[in-house]
Amino acid sequence: MGQLHPERTAAVTAPRGALLAVLLLAACRSAGPDDPWPAAGADSYETVGWIDGSPVTYGDVARYALTKDPESFTLHLEGLVVERVTRDEARRAGVTVPRAALARATERRMREWDAAVRSSSRAQTGREVDPALWLERTAGLSLAQWRDWVRRHTETELLQDRLLRYEALTSSTVEVRLLVTEDPDAAGALAERARKGEDFAALAREHSVHATAGEGGRVTFRLLPDDVNDAAVRTALFEASPGEVVGPFAVRAGPETFHQVYRVESAGSPRTGSYAELSRDVARDLETRPVDVGEYERWRRRALLRHGFLAARATGEPQ
């Protein structure tokens, strides 16, 4: 299990339900002779769907399904591990998903999958394929079996949403803006300008090399103490007052060193109470602000570390 590579999972886990709609659009087996959408002669480079803007080919899905590609196998293994960790964490915290919410989410995903199969078949052959028929011929599954699979994975994701928000609600948190440069002198000068009153967001847009630059350095999820490995960064962020500029801090990323400056936007104090006592607050929080991809990645790392998967260790700064 030490071979997990969480840094590669973001593209797969980001659209966490997207893979459900794609895998069974491809032919993992040969289709029947009367199938209106035969796949036996399909080119392995032919696109069968999209995940987060990137094309998925027959070859991609075949490698994933047959686990012949080492990286695909690793990602598949990570998915299984995260699902088991999720259910263990949920059981310990007493987190559950209301049946009605699970039923609604499952049926919504089934409708999306149905529409995706019909649309893809029309685009590729000019004829609309019955999703239940295609499911049986390509994967040997009945519609009921597929719905059960979708339901289980939907439940896992809904549990994750509730777990991470409950953890955030019962922990100290900070919301920050971030400015990153490769030059330590520039980082120091920019930090001083921000402390003297210049607009931090404008400085980040102009000078930061981080992915958040376009948003004025805004990190879209709340940081918890366990998200920050570097003790100096952690102490500075969680002891700072809202509006305070801290840094610069030197952080290594592979062979390179980057210099980070933070502005603390807000700080949250931990609530106390069981999940049953705080479940309504968790639900309201989720309705107000859906889970961010970065937020999910941070929770996944924390959960895996709690279960001993040291390869999930973050570098100490928002990715």
Coordinates of C-alpha atoms in Angstrom, one line a residue:
M1 CA 0.0 0.0 0.0
G2 CA 3.0 2.3 0.2
Q3 CA 2.9 2.7 -3.6
L4 CA -0.1 5.0 -3.5
H5 CA 0.5 8.2 -5.6
P6 CA -2.1 10.7 -4.4
E7 CA -0.6 13.5 -6.4
R8 CA -1.8 11.8 -9.6
T9 CA -5.3 11.3 -8.4
A10 CA -6.6 14.8 -8.6
A11 CA -7.5 14.5 -12.3
V12 CA -9.5 11.4 -11.6
T13 CA -11.1 12.3 -8.3
A14 CA -11.9 15.9 -9.1
P15 CA -15.0 15.1 -11.2
R16 CA -15.7 12.3 -8.7
G17 CA -18.8 11.1 -10.4
A18 CA -17.7 11.6 -14.0
L19 CA -16.0 8.2 -14.4
L20 CA -19.4 6.5 -13.7
A21 CA -20.8 8.0 -16.9
V22 CA -17.8 7.1 -19.0
L23 CA -16.6 3.6 -18.2
L24 CA -19.6 1.7 -19.7
L25 CA -19.6 3.8 -22.8
A26 CA -16.7 1.7 -24.1
A27 CA -16.7 -1.9 -25.2
C28 CA -14.8 -4.0 -22.8
R29 CA -16.0 -7.0 -24.7
S30 CA -17.0 -7.8 -28.2
A31 CA -20.5 -6.7 -29.1
G32 CA -23.1 -9.1 -30.5
P33 CA -23.6 -9.4 -34.3
D34 CA -26.9 -7.5 -34.1
D35 CA -25.6 -4.7 -32.0
P36 CA -26.4 -1.3 -33.7
W37 CA -23.2 0.1 -32.1
P38 CA -20.5 -2.5 -32.8
A39 CA -17.2 -2.0 -31.1
A40 CA -15.1 -5.0 -32.3
G41 CA -13.4 -2.9 -35.0
A42 CA -13.2 0.3 -33.0
D43 CA -9.9 2.2 -33.1
S44 CA -8.2 2.3 -29.7
Y45 CA -7.7 6.0 -30.2
E46 CA -11.4 6.7 -30.8
T47 CA -12.9 9.0 -28.1
V48 CA -15.8 7.5 -26.1
G49 CA -16.3 10.3 -23.6
W50 CA -14.7 13.1 -21.7
I51 CA -13.5 13.6 -18.1
D52 CA -12.9 17.2 -16.9
G53 CA -12.3 18.3 -20.5
S54 CA -9.9 15.5 -21.4
P55 CA -10.8 12.8 -24.0
V56 CA -11.2 9.2 -22.9
T57 CA -10.5 6.6 -25.6
Y58 CA -11.4 2.9 -26.0
G59 CA -7.8 2.1 -25.3
D60 CA -7.9 4.1 -22.0
V61 CA -10.9 2.3 -20.8
A62 CA -9.6 -1.1 -21.9
R63 CA -6.4 -0.6 -20.0
Y64 CA -8.3 0.6 -16.9
A65 CA -10.8 -2.2 -17.0
L66 CA -8.2 -4.9 -17.6
T67 CA -5.7 -3.3 -15.2
K68 CA -2.9 -3.9 -17.7
D69 CA -1.5 -0.4 -17.3
P70 CA 0.4 0.0 -14.0
E71 CA -0.8 3.6 -13.3
S72 CA -4.4 2.7 -14.1
F73 CA -4.1 -0.2 -11.7
T74 CA -2.7 2.1 -9.0
L75 CA -5.5 4.6 -9.5
H76 CA -8.0 1.8 -9.3
L77 CA -6.4 0.5 -6.1
E78 CA -6.4 4.0 -4.6
G79 CA -10.2 4.2 -5.3
L80 CA -10.8 1.0 -3.4
V81 CA -8.6 2.1 -0.5
V82 CA -10.3 5.5 -0.3
E83 CA -13.7 3.9 -0.3
R84 CA -12.8 1.6 2.6
V85 CA -11.2 4.5 4.5
T86 CA -14.3 6.6 3.9
R87 CA -16.7 3.9 5.3
D88 CA -14.4 3.3 8.3
E89 CA -14.2 7.0 9.1
A90 CA -18.0 7.4 8.7
R91 CA -18.7 4.5 11.0
R92 CA -16.4 5.9 13.7
A93 CA -17.9 9.4 13.4
G94 CA -21.5 8.2 13.2
V95 CA -21.9 9.9 9.8
T96 CA -24.7 8.6 7.6
V97 CA -26.5 9.7 4.4
P98 CA -30.3 10.2 4.5
R99 CA -32.0 7.6 2.3
A100 CA -33.9 10.2 0.4
A101 CA -30.8 12.2 -0.4
L102 CA -29.0 9.0 -1.6
A103 CA -32.0 8.0 -3.7
R104 CA -32.2 11.4 -5.4
A105 CA -28.5 11.5 -6.1
T106 CA -28.4 8.0 -7.5
E107 CA -31.3 8.5 -9.8
R108 CA -29.8 11.8 -11.1
R109 CA -26.6 10.0 -12.0
M110 CA -28.5 7.2 -13.7
R111 CA -30.4 9.8 -15.8
E112 CA -27.1 11.5 -16.7
W113 CA -25.5 8.1 -17.6
D114 CA -28.6 7.2 -19.7
A115 CA -28.4 10.5 -21.6
A116 CA -24.7 10.1 -22.1
V117 CA -25.0 6.6 -23.7
R118 CA -27.8 7.7 -26.0
S119 CA -25.9 10.9 -27.0
S120 CA -22.6 9.1 -27.6
S121 CA -24.3 6.4 -29.7
R122 CA -26.1 8.9 -31.9
A123 CA -22.8 10.9 -32.4
Q124 CA -20.8 7.8 -33.3
T125 CA -23.3 5.7 -35.4
G126 CA -26.3 7.9 -36.1
R127 CA -28.5 5.5 -34.2
E128 CA -29.5 5.6 -30.5
V129 CA -28.6 2.6 -28.4
D130 CA -30.8 1.4 -25.6
P131 CA -28.5 1.8 -22.5
A132 CA -29.7 -1.3 -20.8
L133 CA -29.0 -3.4 -23.9
W134 CA -25.5 -1.9 -24.3
L135 CA -24.8 -2.4 -20.6
E136 CA -25.6 -6.1 -20.9
R137 CA -23.5 -6.6 -24.1
T138 CA -20.5 -4.6 -23.1
A139 CA -20.2 -5.4 -19.4
G140 CA -22.5 -8.3 -18.7
L141 CA -24.4 -6.3 -16.2
S142 CA -28.1 -5.8 -15.7
L143 CA -29.6 -2.3 -15.2
A144 CA -30.3 -3.3 -11.6
Q145 CA -26.7 -4.3 -11.0
W146 CA -25.4 -1.1 -12.5
R147 CA -27.8 1.0 -10.4
D148 CA -26.5 -0.8 -7.3
W149 CA -22.9 0.0 -8.3
V150 CA -23.8 3.6 -8.9
R151 CA -25.7 3.8 -5.6
R152 CA -22.7 2.5 -3.6
H153 CA -20.2 4.9 -5.2
T154 CA -22.7 7.8 -4.8
E155 CA -23.1 6.9 -1.1
T156 CA -19.3 6.9 -0.7
E157 CA -19.1 10.4 -2.2
L158 CA -21.9 11.8 -0.1
L159 CA -20.3 10.3 3.0
Q160 CA -17.0 12.0 2.1
D161 CA -18.8 15.4 1.7
R162 CA -20.3 15.1 5.2
L163 CA -17.2 13.8 6.8
L164 CA -14.9 16.6 5.5
R165 CA -17.4 19.3 6.5
Y166 CA -18.0 17.8 9.9
E167 CA -14.2 17.6 10.4
A168 CA -13.9 21.3 9.3
L169 CA -16.7 22.3 11.6
T170 CA -15.1 20.7 14.6
S171 CA -11.5 22.0 13.9
S172 CA -9.7 25.3 13.8
T173 CA -9.7 26.6 10.2
V174 CA -8.3 29.5 8.3
E175 CA -9.2 30.9 4.9
V176 CA -6.2 32.5 3.1
R177 CA -4.9 34.2 0.0
L178 CA -1.6 33.0 -1.3
L179 CA 1.2 34.6 -3.3
V180 CA 4.1 32.5 -4.6
T181 CA 7.3 33.6 -6.3
E182 CA 10.5 31.9 -7.3
D183 CA 12.6 34.8 -6.1
P184 CA 13.1 35.2 -2.3
D185 CA 13.9 38.9 -2.5
A186 CA 10.7 39.5 -4.5
A187 CA 8.7 37.5 -2.0
G188 CA 10.0 39.6 0.8
A189 CA 9.4 42.9 -1.0
L190 CA 5.8 41.9 -1.9
A191 CA 5.1 40.8 1.6
E192 CA 6.2 44.2 2.9
R193 CA 4.1 46.1 0.3
A194 CA 1.1 44.0 1.4
R195 CA 1.7 44.8 5.0
K196 CA 1.8 48.5 4.2
G197 CA -1.6 48.3 2.7
E198 CA -1.4 47.4 -0.9
D199 CA -4.1 45.2 -2.2
F200 CA -2.9 41.6 -1.7
A201 CA -5.2 40.2 -4.4
A202 CA -3.9 42.7 -7.0
L203 CA -0.3 41.8 -6.0
A204 CA -1.1 38.1 -6.4
R205 CA -2.6 38.6 -9.8
E206 CA 0.4 40.5 -11.0
H207 CA 3.3 38.6 -9.4
S208 CA 2.2 35.1 -8.2
V209 CA 3.2 32.0 -10.1
H210 CA 0.7 29.9 -8.2
A211 CA -2.5 28.5 -9.9
T212 CA -4.6 30.8 -7.7
A213 CA -3.1 34.0 -9.2
G214 CA -6.1 34.5 -11.5
E215 CA -8.3 34.6 -8.5
G216 CA -6.1 37.0 -6.6
G217 CA -4.5 34.2 -4.7
R218 CA -7.7 33.0 -3.1
V219 CA -7.5 29.5 -1.9
T220 CA -11.0 28.1 -2.4
F221 CA -11.1 25.8 0.7
R222 CA -10.5 26.2 4.4
L223 CA -7.2 24.9 5.7
L224 CA -7.1 22.7 8.8
P225 CA -4.0 22.4 11.0
D226 CA -3.3 18.9 9.7
D227 CA -3.2 20.2 6.1
V228 CA 0.0 22.1 6.8
N229 CA 3.1 19.9 7.4
D230 CA 5.6 22.7 7.9
A231 CA 5.4 23.7 11.6
A232 CA 6.5 27.3 11.0
V233 CA 3.8 27.9 8.4
R234 CA 1.2 26.1 10.5
T235 CA 1.9 28.2 13.6
A236 CA 2.0 31.4 11.7
L237 CA -1.3 30.8 9.9
F238 CA -3.3 29.6 12.9
E239 CA -2.0 32.3 15.3
A240 CA -2.5 35.2 12.8
S241 CA -5.5 37.5 13.0
P242 CA -7.8 38.1 10.0
G243 CA -6.1 40.6 7.6
E244 CA -2.6 39.8 8.8
V245 CA 0.1 39.0 6.2
V246 CA 2.6 36.3 7.1
G247 CA 5.7 35.0 5.4
P248 CA 7.5 34.6 3.2
F249 CA 8.2 30.9 3.7
A250 CA 10.5 28.8 1.6
V251 CA 8.9 25.5 0.5
R252 CA 10.5 22.9 -1.7
A253 CA 8.6 21.3 -4.5
G254 CA 10.8 18.6 -6.1
P255 CA 14.1 20.2 -7.1
E256 CA 12.7 23.7 -6.9
T257 CA 12.2 26.1 -4.0
F258 CA 9.3 28.5 -3.9
H259 CA 8.6 31.4 -1.6
Q260 CA 5.1 31.9 -0.2
V261 CA 3.3 34.8 1.3
Y262 CA -0.1 34.4 2.9
R263 CA -2.9 36.8 3.9
V264 CA -5.3 35.3 6.4
E265 CA -8.8 36.2 5.4
S266 CA -10.7 34.6 8.2
A267 CA -10.3 32.1 11.0
G268 CA -12.8 29.6 12.4
S269 CA -13.0 28.2 15.9
P270 CA -13.8 24.5 16.5
R271 CA -17.4 23.6 17.4
T272 CA -18.0 20.7 19.8
G273 CA -20.7 18.1 19.4
S274 CA -21.3 14.7 17.8
Y275 CA -22.3 14.4 14.1
A276 CA -25.9 13.8 15.2
E277 CA -25.9 17.1 17.0
L278 CA -24.2 19.0 14.2
S279 CA -25.7 17.2 11.2
R280 CA -28.1 20.1 10.3
D281 CA -25.2 22.6 10.4
V282 CA -23.2 20.3 8.1
A283 CA -26.1 20.0 5.7
R284 CA -26.6 23.8 5.6
D285 CA -22.9 24.3 5.0
L286 CA -23.0 21.9 2.1
E287 CA -26.0 23.6 0.6
T288 CA -24.4 27.0 0.9
R289 CA -21.0 26.0 -0.4
P290 CA -20.5 22.7 -2.4
V291 CA -17.3 20.8 -1.8
D292 CA -14.3 22.1 -3.6
V293 CA -11.9 19.7 -5.3
G294 CA -9.0 21.0 -3.3
E295 CA -11.0 20.6 -0.1
Y296 CA -11.7 17.0 -1.0
E297 CA -8.1 16.3 -1.8
R298 CA -7.0 17.7 1.6
W299 CA -9.6 15.6 3.4
R300 CA -8.5 12.5 1.5
R301 CA -4.9 13.0 2.5
R302 CA -5.8 13.5 6.1
A303 CA -8.0 10.4 6.2
L304 CA -5.3 8.2 4.5
L305 CA -2.6 9.5 6.9
R306 CA -4.9 8.6 9.9
H307 CA -4.9 5.1 8.5
G308 CA -1.1 4.9 8.1
F309 CA -0.7 5.7 4.4
L310 CA 2.3 7.9 4.6
A311 CA 2.5 8.3 0.9
A312 CA -0.5 10.6 1.2
R313 CA 1.6 13.3 2.9
A314 CA 1.1 16.7 1.5
T315 CA 3.9 19.2 0.9
G316 CA 2.5 21.7 3.4
E317 CA 1.0 24.3 1.1
P318 CA -2.2 24.5 -1.0
Q319 CA -1.6 22.6 -4.2

